[in-house]
PDB file of C-alpha atoms in Angstrom:
ATOM      1  CA  MET A 163     -59.053  29.213   9.770  1.00 48.00           C
ATOM      2  CA  THR A 164     -58.319  32.816  10.776  1.00 68.00           C
ATOM      3  CA  GLY A 165     -56.664  34.550   7.807  1.00 84.00           C
ATOM      4  CA  TRP A 166     -57.385  34.458   4.106  1.00 90.00           C
ATOM      5  CA  ARG A 167     -56.387  31.403   2.066  1.00 93.00           C
ATOM      6  CA  ARG A 168     -55.775  32.066  -1.624  1.00 93.00           C
ATOM      7  CA  PHE A 169     -56.042  29.676  -4.575  1.00 94.00           C
ATOM      8  CA  GLU A 170     -55.109  30.447  -8.185  1.00 92.00           C
ATOM      9  CA  ARG A 171     -55.594  28.823 -11.569  1.00 87.00           C
ATOM     10  CA  GLN A 172     -54.024  29.818 -14.891  1.00 75.00           C
ATOM     11  CA  GLU A 173     -56.823  29.634 -17.464  1.00 65.00           C
ATOM     12  CA  THR A 174     -54.679  30.122 -20.590  1.00 57.00           C
ATOM     13  CA  GLN A 175     -51.143  31.193 -21.346  1.00 57.00           C
ATOM     14  CA  ASP A 176     -52.223  34.766 -22.117  1.00 58.00           C
ATOM     15  CA  ALA A 177     -54.913  35.144 -19.482  1.00 58.00           C
ATOM     16  CA  ALA A 178     -54.403  36.664 -16.069  1.00 61.00           C
ATOM     17  CA  PRO A 179     -54.580  34.029 -13.315  1.00 69.00           C
ATOM     18  CA  GLY A 180     -57.969  33.591 -11.717  1.00 87.00           C
ATOM     19  CA  TYR A 181     -57.953  33.735  -7.930  1.00 91.00           C
ATOM     20  CA  TRP A 182     -60.305  32.503  -5.249  1.00 93.00           C
ATOM     21  CA  GLU A 183     -59.945  33.346  -1.555  1.00 93.00           C
ATOM     22  CA  ILE A 184     -61.724  32.113   1.552  1.00 95.00           C
ATOM     23  CA  ARG A 185     -61.694  33.016   5.220  1.00 92.00           C
ATOM     24  CA  GLN A 186     -63.721  31.577   8.084  1.00 93.00           C
ATOM     25  CA  GLU A 187     -64.538  33.716  11.102  1.00 90.00           C
ATOM     26  CA  GLY A 188     -66.767  31.969  13.601  1.00 92.00           C
ATOM     27  CA  ILE A 189     -70.034  31.089  11.871  1.00 94.00           C
ATOM     28  CA  ARG A 190     -69.176  33.120   8.750  1.00 94.00           C
ATOM     29  CA  CYS A 191     -67.372  32.086   5.586  1.00 95.00           C
ATOM     30  CA  PHE A 192     -66.116  34.975   3.445  1.00 92.00           C
ATOM     31  CA  LEU A 193     -65.317  34.473  -0.234  1.00 94.00           C
ATOM     32  CA  ARG A 194     -63.778  36.766  -2.809  1.00 91.00           C
ATOM     33  CA  TRP A 195     -62.768  35.874  -6.356  1.00 91.00           C
ATOM     34  CA  GLY A 196     -61.866  37.322  -9.756  1.00 89.00           C
ATOM     35  CA  SER A 197     -58.694  37.912 -11.742  1.00 83.00           C
ATOM     36  CA  ASP A 198     -55.916  40.464 -11.771  1.00 72.00           C
ATOM     37  CA  ARG A 199     -57.553  42.187 -14.765  1.00 70.00           C
ATOM     38  CA  THR A 200     -61.173  42.332 -13.606  1.00 73.00           C
ATOM     39  CA  PRO A 201     -62.981  43.716 -10.536  1.00 73.00           C
ATOM     40  CA  GLY A 202     -63.304  41.113  -7.832  1.00 83.00           C
ATOM     41  CA  ARG A 203     -66.533  39.837  -6.369  1.00 89.00           C
ATOM     42  CA  ALA A 204     -67.335  38.722  -2.832  1.00 89.00           C
ATOM     43  CA  SER A 205     -69.952  36.885  -0.804  1.00 91.00           C
ATOM     44  CA  THR A 206     -70.584  35.854   2.784  1.00 91.00           C
ATOM     45  CA  THR A 207     -72.304  32.684   3.994  1.00 93.00           C
ATOM     46  CA  ILE A 208     -73.601  32.461   7.573  1.00 93.00           C
ATOM     47  CA  LEU A 209     -73.954  28.983   9.074  1.00 93.00           C
ATOM     48  CA  ASP A 210     -75.670  27.728  12.220  1.00 92.00           C
ATOM     49  CA  ASP A 211     -72.455  27.143  14.213  1.00 92.00           C
ATOM     50  CA  GLU A 212     -68.660  27.144  13.892  1.00 92.00           C
ATOM     51  CA  GLN A 213     -68.450  23.406  13.197  1.00 94.00           C
ATOM     52  CA  GLN A 214     -70.868  23.705  10.304  1.00 94.00           C
ATOM     53  CA  ALA A 215     -68.956  26.727   9.006  1.00 95.00           C
ATOM     54  CA  GLY A 216     -65.707  24.757   9.166  1.00 94.00           C
ATOM     55  CA  ARG A 217     -67.219  21.902   7.163  1.00 95.00           C
ATOM     56  CA  HIS A 218     -68.622  24.387   4.649  1.00 96.00           C
ATOM     57  CA  ALA A 219     -65.193  25.989   4.188  1.00 95.00           C
ATOM     58  CA  ALA A 220     -63.521  22.589   3.780  1.00 96.00           C
ATOM     59  CA  ARG A 221     -66.024  21.576   1.090  1.00 96.00           C
ATOM     60  CA  LYS A 222     -65.466  24.834  -0.780  1.00 96.00           C
ATOM     61  CA  ILE A 223     -61.682  24.393  -0.672  1.00 96.00           C
ATOM     62  CA  ASN A 224     -61.849  20.783  -1.871  1.00 96.00           C
ATOM     63  CA  ASP A 225     -64.102  21.886  -4.722  1.00 95.00           C
ATOM     64  CA  ARG A 226     -61.514  24.446  -5.852  1.00 93.00           C
ATOM     65  CA  LEU A 227     -58.702  21.898  -5.660  1.00 94.00           C
ATOM     66  CA  ARG A 228     -60.685  19.468  -7.821  1.00 93.00           C
ATOM     67  CA  LYS A 229     -61.104  22.234 -10.401  1.00 91.00           C
ATOM     68  CA  GLY A 230     -57.359  22.680 -10.740  1.00 90.00           C
ATOM     69  CA  TYR A 231     -56.689  25.551  -8.365  1.00 92.00           C
ATOM     70  CA  THR A 232     -53.420  25.640  -6.399  1.00 93.00           C
ATOM     71  CA  GLU A 233     -53.008  27.246  -3.013  1.00 94.00           C
ATOM     72  CA  VAL A 234     -50.576  30.170  -2.964  1.00 92.00           C
ATOM     73  CA  GLU A 235     -49.374  32.685  -0.406  1.00 90.00           C
ATOM     74  CA  PRO A 236     -52.016  35.440  -0.069  1.00 87.00           C
ATOM     75  CA  PRO A 237     -51.028  39.093  -0.489  1.00 82.00           C
ATOM     76  CA  CYS A 238     -50.705  41.343   2.522  1.00 78.00           C
ATOM     77  CA  ASP A 239     -54.056  41.897   4.229  1.00 72.00           C
ATOM     78  CA  PRO A 240     -55.011  45.607   4.595  1.00 66.00           C
ATOM     79  CA  ALA A 241     -55.993  44.900   8.208  1.00 68.00           C
ATOM     80  CA  ASP A 242     -52.402  43.842   8.995  1.00 72.00           C
ATOM     81  CA  ALA A 243     -50.882  46.873   7.267  1.00 72.00           C
ATOM     82  CA  GLU A 244     -53.148  49.261   9.222  1.00 76.00           C
ATOM     83  CA  ALA A 245     -53.115  47.430  12.558  1.00 77.00           C
ATOM     84  CA  GLY A 246     -51.295  50.273  14.302  1.00 85.00           C
ATOM     85  CA  THR A 247     -53.500  53.077  12.954  1.00 90.00           C
ATOM     86  CA  PRO A 248     -55.907  54.502  15.560  1.00 94.00           C
ATOM     87  CA  VAL A 249     -59.581  54.135  14.669  1.00 94.00           C
ATOM     88  CA  LEU A 250     -60.390  57.847  14.468  1.00 94.00           C
ATOM     89  CA  GLU A 251     -57.235  58.629  12.509  1.00 92.00           C
ATOM     90  CA  PHE A 252     -58.290  56.074   9.922  1.00 90.00           C
ATOM     91  CA  LEU A 253     -61.873  57.356   9.757  1.00 91.00           C
ATOM     92  CA  THR A 254     -60.860  60.995   9.322  1.00 88.00           C
ATOM     93  CA  ARG A 255     -58.592  60.455   6.347  1.00 80.00           C
ATOM     94  CA  ALA A 256     -59.641  62.264   3.175  1.00 57.00           C
ATOM     95  CA  VAL A 257     -61.243  59.757   0.802  1.00 60.00           C
ATOM     96  CA  GLY A 258     -61.347  62.001  -2.259  1.00 58.00           C
ATOM     97  CA  PRO A 259     -61.002  65.615  -3.413  1.00 61.00           C
ATOM     98  CA  TYR A 260     -64.718  66.331  -2.965  1.00 64.00           C
ATOM     99  CA  ALA A 261     -65.640  64.034  -0.072  1.00 65.00           C
ATOM    100  CA  PRO A 262     -66.073  65.870   3.249  1.00 73.00           C
ATOM    101  CA  VAL A 263     -63.718  64.753   6.002  1.00 79.00           C
ATOM    102  CA  PRO A 264     -65.785  63.673   9.036  1.00 85.00           C
ATOM    103  CA  GLU A 265     -65.146  65.633  12.208  1.00 91.00           C
ATOM    104  CA  PHE A 266     -65.194  63.676  15.460  1.00 95.00           C
ATOM    105  CA  LEU A 267     -65.583  65.831  18.548  1.00 96.00           C
ATOM    106  CA  PRO A 268     -65.115  64.696  22.160  1.00 97.00           C
ATOM    107  CA  VAL A 269     -68.306  64.190  24.159  1.00 97.00           C
ATOM    108  CA  ASP A 270     -68.269  66.278  27.321  1.00 96.00           C
ATOM    109  CA  GLY A 271     -68.120  64.289  30.532  1.00 96.00           C
ATOM    110  CA  PHE A 272     -66.910  61.032  28.974  1.00 97.00           C
ATOM    111  CA  ASP A 273     -63.353  59.774  28.597  1.00 95.00           C
ATOM    112  CA  GLN A 274     -62.298  58.710  25.109  1.00 97.00           C
ATOM    113  CA  VAL A 275     -65.781  59.110  23.612  1.00 98.00           C
ATOM    114  CA  PHE A 276     -66.213  60.966  20.311  1.00 98.00           C
ATOM    115  CA  ARG A 277     -69.182  61.956  18.190  1.00 97.00           C
ATOM    116  CA  CYS A 278     -69.628  62.827  14.533  1.00 95.00           C
ATOM    117  CA  ALA A 279     -72.758  64.470  13.105  1.00 94.00           C
ATOM    118  CA  ARG A 280     -73.695  62.989   9.738  1.00 91.00           C
ATOM    119  CA  THR A 281     -76.011  65.480   7.980  1.00 90.00           C
ATOM    120  CA  PRO A 282     -78.173  65.847  11.130  1.00 88.00           C
ATOM    121  CA  ASP A 283     -80.634  68.183   9.400  1.00 89.00           C
ATOM    122  CA  HIS A 284     -81.429  65.603   6.703  1.00 90.00           C
ATOM    123  CA  PRO A 285     -84.384  63.205   7.279  1.00 86.00           C
ATOM    124  CA  ASN A 286     -81.910  60.295   7.211  1.00 89.00           C
ATOM    125  CA  GLY A 287     -79.192  62.077   9.162  1.00 95.00           C
ATOM    126  CA  PHE A 288     -77.658  60.511  12.258  1.00 96.00           C
ATOM    127  CA  PHE A 289     -75.066  60.915  14.999  1.00 97.00           C
ATOM    128  CA  GLU A 290     -72.229  58.404  15.122  1.00 97.00           C
ATOM    129  CA  TYR A 291     -70.509  57.600  18.441  1.00 98.00           C
ATOM    130  CA  TYR A 292     -67.207  55.828  19.105  1.00 98.00           C
ATOM    131  CA  VAL A 293     -66.200  54.694  22.586  1.00 98.00           C
ATOM    132  CA  LEU A 294     -62.469  54.091  22.257  1.00 98.00           C
ATOM    133  CA  ARG A 295     -60.371  51.383  23.925  1.00 97.00           C
ATOM    134  CA  GLU A 296     -56.751  50.197  23.819  1.00 95.00           C
ATOM    135  CA  GLN A 297     -55.319  53.682  23.275  1.00 94.00           C
ATOM    136  CA  GLY A 298     -57.723  54.275  20.402  1.00 95.00           C
ATOM    137  CA  LEU A 299     -56.815  51.154  18.414  1.00 95.00           C
ATOM    138  CA  GLY A 300     -60.266  49.667  19.035  1.00 96.00           C
ATOM    139  CA  ALA A 301     -63.738  51.005  19.715  1.00 97.00           C
ATOM    140  CA  VAL A 302     -67.386  50.302  20.346  1.00 98.00           C
ATOM    141  CA  ARG A 303     -69.639  52.088  17.881  1.00 98.00           C
ATOM    142  CA  PHE A 304     -73.298  53.024  17.827  1.00 98.00           C
ATOM    143  CA  ALA A 305     -75.405  55.409  15.784  1.00 97.00           C
ATOM    144  CA  VAL A 306     -78.582  57.322  16.602  1.00 97.00           C
ATOM    145  CA  ARG A 307     -80.967  58.677  13.991  1.00 96.00           C
ATOM    146  CA  ALA A 308     -81.109  62.453  14.280  1.00 95.00           C
ATOM    147  CA  ALA A 309     -84.913  62.456  14.486  1.00 92.00           C
ATOM    148  CA  GLY A 310     -84.841  60.448  17.725  1.00 92.00           C
ATOM    149  CA  HIS A 311     -81.604  61.804  19.190  1.00 95.00           C
ATOM    150  CA  GLN A 312     -81.715  63.243  22.710  1.00 96.00           C
ATOM    151  CA  ASP A 313     -78.473  64.194  24.454  1.00 96.00           C
ATOM    152  CA  ALA A 314     -79.728  63.170  27.895  1.00 96.00           C
ATOM    153  CA  VAL A 315     -80.835  59.720  26.727  1.00 97.00           C
ATOM    154  CA  VAL A 316     -77.558  59.104  24.891  1.00 98.00           C
ATOM    155  CA  ALA A 317     -75.632  60.206  27.998  1.00 97.00           C
ATOM    156  CA  GLU A 318     -77.507  57.589  30.058  1.00 97.00           C
ATOM    157  CA  PHE A 319     -76.430  54.900  27.593  1.00 98.00           C
ATOM    158  CA  LEU A 320     -72.840  56.158  27.438  1.00 98.00           C
ATOM    159  CA  GLU A 321     -72.581  56.030  31.210  1.00 97.00           C
ATOM    160  CA  PHE A 322     -73.553  52.344  31.062  1.00 98.00           C
ATOM    161  CA  LEU A 323     -71.425  51.543  28.002  1.00 98.00           C
ATOM    162  CA  CYS A 324     -68.187  53.213  29.090  1.00 97.00           C
ATOM    163  CA  SER A 325     -67.772  50.872  32.068  1.00 96.00           C
ATOM    164  CA  ARG A 326     -68.289  47.875  29.756  1.00 97.00           C
ATOM    165  CA  ARG A 327     -66.362  48.926  26.645  1.00 96.00           C
ATOM    166  CA  ASP A 328     -64.382  45.646  26.627  1.00 97.00           C
ATOM    167  CA  LEU A 329     -67.414  43.348  26.897  1.00 98.00           C
ATOM    168  CA  ALA A 330     -67.910  42.864  23.150  1.00 97.00           C
ATOM    169  CA  PHE A 331     -64.292  41.700  22.782  1.00 97.00           C
ATOM    170  CA  ASP A 332     -64.367  38.805  25.265  1.00 96.00           C
ATOM    171  CA  GLY A 333     -64.693  36.102  22.567  1.00 94.00           C
ATOM    172  CA  ARG A 334     -68.472  35.733  22.662  1.00 96.00           C
ATOM    173  CA  SER A 335     -70.590  36.845  19.730  1.00 96.00           C
ATOM    174  CA  HIS A 336     -73.016  38.905  21.802  1.00 97.00           C
ATOM    175  CA  HIS A 337     -74.297  39.829  25.246  1.00 98.00           C
ATOM    176  CA  LYS A 338     -77.831  40.881  26.093  1.00 98.00           C
ATOM    177  CA  VAL A 339     -77.530  42.866  29.324  1.00 97.00           C
ATOM    178  CA  PRO A 340     -80.287  44.381  31.504  1.00 97.00           C
ATOM    179  CA  LEU A 341     -79.929  48.125  32.001  1.00 97.00           C
ATOM    180  CA  PRO A 342     -79.785  49.242  35.662  1.00 96.00           C
ATOM    181  CA  ARG A 343     -82.336  51.917  34.754  1.00 95.00           C
ATOM    182  CA  PRO A 344     -84.206  52.586  31.504  1.00 96.00           C
ATOM    183  CA  VAL A 345     -82.513  54.419  28.666  1.00 97.00           C
ATOM    184  CA  GLY A 346     -85.437  56.240  27.113  1.00 95.00           C
ATOM    185  CA  PRO A 347     -87.970  53.442  26.470  1.00 96.00           C
ATOM    186  CA  PHE A 348     -85.341  50.660  26.449  1.00 97.00           C
ATOM    187  CA  ASP A 349     -84.638  48.183  29.236  1.00 97.00           C
ATOM    188  CA  HIS A 350     -81.691  46.157  27.840  1.00 98.00           C
ATOM    189  CA  ALA A 351     -78.512  46.636  25.819  1.00 98.00           C
ATOM    190  CA  LEU A 352     -77.037  44.381  23.150  1.00 98.00           C
ATOM    191  CA  PHE A 353     -73.267  44.151  22.758  1.00 98.00           C
ATOM    192  CA  CYS A 354     -72.129  42.618  19.449  1.00 98.00           C
ATOM    193  CA  SER A 355     -68.668  41.407  18.517  1.00 97.00           C
ATOM    194  CA  PRO A 356     -67.072  43.080  15.471  1.00 96.00           C
ATOM    195  CA  ALA A 357     -68.027  40.127  13.241  1.00 94.00           C
ATOM    196  CA  LEU A 358     -71.670  40.178  14.325  1.00 96.00           C
ATOM    197  CA  GLY A 359     -72.153  43.936  14.615  1.00 96.00           C
ATOM    198  CA  ARG A 360     -70.419  44.821  11.319  1.00 94.00           C
ATOM    199  CA  GLY A 361     -69.902  48.329  12.627  1.00 92.00           C
ATOM    200  CA  CYS A 362     -67.038  49.039  10.219  1.00 91.00           C
ATOM    201  CA  ALA A 363     -67.565  46.347   7.590  1.00 87.00           C
ATOM    202  CA  ALA A 364     -66.849  48.903   4.855  1.00 85.00           C
ATOM    203  CA  TYR A 365     -63.318  49.377   6.234  1.00 86.00           C
ATOM    204  CA  PRO A 366     -61.402  46.046   6.172  1.00 84.00           C
ATOM    205  CA  ALA A 367     -58.586  47.528   8.244  1.00 86.00           C
ATOM    206  CA  LEU A 368     -61.024  48.342  11.061  1.00 91.00           C
ATOM    207  CA  ALA A 369     -63.585  45.553  10.725  1.00 90.00           C
ATOM    208  CA  ALA A 370     -62.103  43.365  13.484  1.00 92.00           C
ATOM    209  CA  ARG A 371     -61.394  46.282  15.835  1.00 95.00           C
ATOM    210  CA  VAL A 372     -64.806  47.967  16.084  1.00 97.00           C
ATOM    211  CA  ALA A 373     -67.666  46.336  17.977  1.00 98.00           C
ATOM    212  CA  THR A 374     -71.265  47.531  18.209  1.00 98.00           C
ATOM    213  CA  ALA A 375     -73.649  48.200  21.095  1.00 98.00           C
ATOM    214  CA  PHE A 376     -77.126  49.688  21.287  1.00 98.00           C
ATOM    215  CA  PRO A 377     -80.181  49.669  23.574  1.00 98.00           C
ATOM    216  CA  VAL A 378     -83.018  47.211  22.889  1.00 98.00           C
ATOM    217  CA  PHE A 379     -86.351  46.133  24.300  1.00 98.00           C
ATOM    218  CA  ASP A 380     -86.257  42.842  26.199  1.00 97.00           C
ATOM    219  CA  CYS A 381     -88.606  41.175  23.702  1.00 96.00           C
ATOM    220  CA  GLU A 382     -86.397  41.920  20.673  1.00 97.00           C
ATOM    221  CA  ILE A 383     -83.541  39.493  21.374  1.00 97.00           C
ATOM    222  CA  GLY A 384     -84.090  36.001  22.724  1.00 94.00           C
ATOM    223  CA  ASP A 385     -82.503  35.250  26.088  1.00 89.00           C
ATOM    224  CA  GLU A 386     -80.835  32.121  24.648  1.00 90.00           C
ATOM    225  CA  ASP A 387     -80.455  33.232  21.030  1.00 95.00           C
ATOM    226  CA  PRO A 388     -77.484  31.731  19.177  1.00 95.00           C
ATOM    227  CA  GLU A 389     -75.421  34.061  17.022  1.00 96.00           C
ATOM    228  CA  VAL A 390     -77.132  33.007  13.796  1.00 95.00           C
ATOM    229  CA  LEU A 391     -80.530  34.157  15.120  1.00 95.00           C
ATOM    230  CA  VAL A 392     -79.183  37.454  16.449  1.00 97.00           C
ATOM    231  CA  ASP A 393     -77.570  38.062  13.056  1.00 97.00           C
ATOM    232  CA  ALA A 394     -80.922  37.390  11.363  1.00 95.00           C
ATOM    233  CA  ARG A 395     -82.700  39.814  13.701  1.00 96.00           C
ATOM    234  CA  ILE A 396     -80.321  42.737  13.193  1.00 96.00           C
ATOM    235  CA  HIS A 397     -79.236  42.172   9.567  1.00 95.00           C
ATOM    236  CA  GLY A 398     -81.899  39.977   7.947  1.00 92.00           C
ATOM    237  CA  ARG A 399     -85.236  40.751   6.312  1.00 87.00           C
ATOM    238  CA  ALA A 400     -86.953  43.725   7.959  1.00 85.00           C
ATOM    239  CA  PRO A 401     -84.030  44.120  10.402  1.00 93.00           C
ATOM    240  CA  LEU A 402     -84.285  45.708  13.803  1.00 95.00           C
ATOM    241  CA  PRO A 403     -83.943  49.492  13.265  1.00 95.00           C
ATOM    242  CA  TYR A 404     -81.523  49.803  16.158  1.00 95.00           C
ATOM    243  CA  SER A 405     -80.335  53.313  15.273  1.00 96.00           C
ATOM    244  CA  ASP A 406     -83.896  54.624  15.757  1.00 96.00           C
ATOM    245  CA  TRP A 407     -84.197  55.373  19.467  1.00 96.00           C
ATOM    246  CA  GLY A 408     -87.764  56.636  19.189  1.00 94.00           C
ATOM    247  CA  ARG A 409     -89.271  53.384  17.919  1.00 94.00           C
ATOM    248  CA  SER A 410     -91.771  50.878  19.268  1.00 94.00           C
ATOM    249  CA  PRO A 411     -90.719  47.301  20.138  1.00 95.00           C
ATOM    250  CA  TYR A 412     -89.904  44.876  17.296  1.00 95.00           C
ATOM    251  CA  PRO A 413     -90.498  41.551  19.047  1.00 96.00           C
ATOM    252  CA  ALA A 414     -88.493  38.464  18.156  1.00 95.00           C
ATOM    253  CA  VAL A 415     -90.621  36.203  15.938  1.00 95.00           C
ATOM    254  CA  ASP A 416     -89.328  32.629  15.671  1.00 96.00           C
ATOM    255  CA  LEU A 417     -91.514  30.281  13.636  1.00 96.00           C
ATOM    256  CA  ARG A 418     -91.531  26.691  12.458  1.00 97.00           C
ATOM    257  CA  PHE A 419     -94.474  25.282  10.548  1.00 97.00           C
ATOM    258  CA  ASP A 420     -95.956  22.965   7.981  1.00 97.00           C
ATOM    259  CA  ILE A 421     -99.103  24.479   6.485  1.00 96.00           C
ATOM    260  CA  GLN A 422    -100.625  22.825   3.431  1.00 94.00           C
ATOM    261  CA  PRO A 423    -101.695  24.021   0.969  1.00 92.00           C
ATOM    262  CA  SER A 424     -99.572  27.165   1.135  1.00 89.00           C
ATOM    263  CA  PHE A 425     -96.989  29.055  -0.876  1.00 89.00           C
ATOM    264  CA  TYR A 426     -94.780  28.935   2.247  1.00 90.00           C
ATOM    265  CA  ARG A 427     -92.268  26.089   2.138  1.00 93.00           C
ATOM    266  CA  PRO A 428     -92.406  23.986   5.359  1.00 94.00           C
ATOM    267  CA  SER A 429     -89.842  25.031   7.956  1.00 94.00           C
ATOM    268  CA  PRO A 430     -88.999  22.184  10.377  1.00 94.00           C
ATOM    269  CA  LYS A 431     -86.551  24.348  12.366  1.00 94.00           C
ATOM    270  CA  PHE A 432     -87.233  27.587  14.193  1.00 95.00           C
ATOM    271  CA  LYS A 433     -86.131  30.549  12.081  1.00 93.00           C
ATOM    272  CA  ALA A 434     -86.316  34.277  12.628  1.00 94.00           C
ATOM    273  CA  GLN A 435     -89.259  35.657  10.663  1.00 94.00           C
ATOM    274  CA  ARG A 436     -91.145  38.911  10.328  1.00 93.00           C
ATOM    275  CA  THR A 437     -94.324  39.854  12.155  1.00 94.00           C
ATOM    276  CA  ALA A 438     -95.938  40.149   8.704  1.00 94.00           C
ATOM    277  CA  ASP A 439     -95.117  36.471   8.015  1.00 94.00           C
ATOM    278  CA  LEU A 440     -96.758  35.431  11.272  1.00 96.00           C
ATOM    279  CA  ARG A 441     -99.911  37.331  10.327  1.00 95.00           C
ATOM    280  CA  LYS A 442    -100.066  35.758   6.840  1.00 95.00           C
ATOM    281  CA  LEU A 443     -99.511  32.248   8.163  1.00 96.00           C
ATOM    282  CA  MET A 444    -102.245  32.703  10.759  1.00 95.00           C
ATOM    283  CA  GLU A 445    -104.611  33.888   8.017  1.00 95.00           C
ATOM    284  CA  ILE A 446    -103.902  30.729   5.972  1.00 94.00           C
ATOM    285  CA  LEU A 447    -104.043  28.277   8.865  1.00 95.00           C
ATOM    286  CA  PRO A 448    -107.850  28.094   9.470  1.00 95.00           C
ATOM    287  CA  THR A 449    -108.507  26.752   5.937  1.00 94.00           C
ATOM    288  CA  ALA A 450    -105.431  24.503   5.770  1.00 95.00           C
ATOM    289  CA  SER A 451    -105.433  20.702   6.008  1.00 95.00           C
ATOM    290  CA  PRO A 452    -106.156  19.239   9.475  1.00 94.00           C
ATOM    291  CA  ARG A 453    -102.547  18.110   9.893  1.00 95.00           C
ATOM    292  CA  SER A 454    -101.179  21.629   9.393  1.00 97.00           C
ATOM    293  CA  TRP A 455     -99.483  23.338  12.312  1.00 97.00           C
ATOM    294  CA  LEU A 456     -97.604  26.473  13.289  1.00 97.00           C
ATOM    295  CA  GLU A 457     -95.350  26.951  16.314  1.00 97.00           C
ATOM    296  CA  VAL A 458     -94.382  30.364  17.628  1.00 97.00           C
ATOM    297  CA  ARG A 459     -91.485  30.831  20.061  1.00 96.00           C
ATOM    298  CA  SER A 460     -91.114  33.953  22.200  1.00 94.00           C
ATOM    299  CA  PHE A 461     -87.908  35.656  23.290  1.00 95.00           C
ATOM    300  CA  ARG A 462     -88.167  33.732  26.575  1.00 94.00           C
ATOM    301  CA  GLY A 463     -88.132  30.390  24.739  1.00 93.00           C
ATOM    302  CA  GLU A 464     -91.826  29.695  25.387  1.00 94.00           C
ATOM    303  CA  THR A 465     -93.541  27.892  22.484  1.00 96.00           C
ATOM    304  CA  THR A 466     -97.180  28.192  21.404  1.00 96.00           C
ATOM    305  CA  ARG A 467     -98.593  25.639  18.939  1.00 97.00           C
ATOM    306  CA  LEU A 468    -101.392  26.670  16.600  1.00 96.00           C
ATOM    307  CA  GLN A 469    -103.541  24.356  14.447  1.00 96.00           C
ATOM    308  CA  PRO A 470    -106.478  24.918  12.070  1.00 95.00           C
ATOM    309  CA  GLY A 471    -108.983  24.840  14.936  1.00 90.00           C
ATOM    310  CA  THR A 472    -107.076  27.264  17.190  1.00 88.00           C
ATOM    311  CA  THR A 473    -109.095  30.324  18.197  1.00 88.00           C
ATOM    312  CA  MET A 474    -106.212  32.600  19.211  1.00 93.00           C
ATOM    313  CA  SER A 475    -106.099  35.869  17.288  1.00 94.00           C
ATOM    314  CA  PHE A 476    -103.021  37.493  15.822  1.00 95.00           C
ATOM    315  CA  LEU A 477    -103.100  40.125  18.563  1.00 95.00           C
ATOM    316  CA  ASP A 478    -103.278  37.377  21.218  1.00 95.00           C
ATOM    317  CA  VAL A 479    -100.147  35.746  19.806  1.00 96.00           C
ATOM    318  CA  LEU A 480     -98.396  39.091  19.421  1.00 94.00           C
ATOM    319  CA  SER A 481     -98.987  39.831  23.095  1.00 94.00           C
ATOM    320  CA  LEU A 482     -97.199  36.570  23.975  1.00 94.00           C
ATOM    321  CA  LEU A 483     -94.163  37.834  22.026  1.00 94.00           C
ATOM    322  CA  THR A 484     -93.961  41.178  23.793  1.00 92.00           C
ATOM    323  CA  ASP A 485     -95.024  40.527  27.417  1.00 87.00           C
TER     324      ASP A 485
END
């Protein structure tokens, strides 16, 4: 399933038809629903793999059909109508009488690279970069918080990125690539497909044409991470603050456990968690039942098993996740 599929049901003779739409893109299932007279709603479900996402979409569709919905031809998708509009032309359109029009300026020394300053003097201000491709119809985007922005460091990353601007569009969800030399404190770069990076998720016409890339520490993304784990690391709880280029490492923390008694529900599969969760679980473990256990997996795929009698400290385990 690549485009939207639309289903409608007439509730009453006088009521506007209710609609329900679904689209699968890789491991994601997008839903939107409502009626012609009310604001629509939307949701996204992320599954472990494409096969599971396909089964999820099929179940959702069968459920709608059982409830009396009929499939109809969907309206024109905004992405199709705007397919020929260059990325920067779309982004610099006026969005309202009082909204400032962003100004993208070329970055000296780099071909087809543009930068926009978003309230750089504000504590939450940032610089937004677009590395264009395909005559400006696509791009790779990244942002840098103004507080940690350094022209020389960004130039080092742009030099690396410009020769790989097509990498995030090769059909894979992501690439973790070693940097030939450090970019500030970082030693790797992460390239994310448009679906994973969500660089322009707020603009449906651009969402599939803008990928994302940014520098990372080696320990922040697992060498063999599937897309669902990378998504959890960069968009989940306590996500990686990848626009902050002056930060310390946020190591990948994958946990599975069964600790009783505990307010944590057992997790038989490795899931991306927060460092704070690891600390809390380790605090509970010494007084848990003898059969309790906790397994910690590092970004290299190495697993450490902890039990109530384990003497490793939180700092010992944390060092395994960063070294």
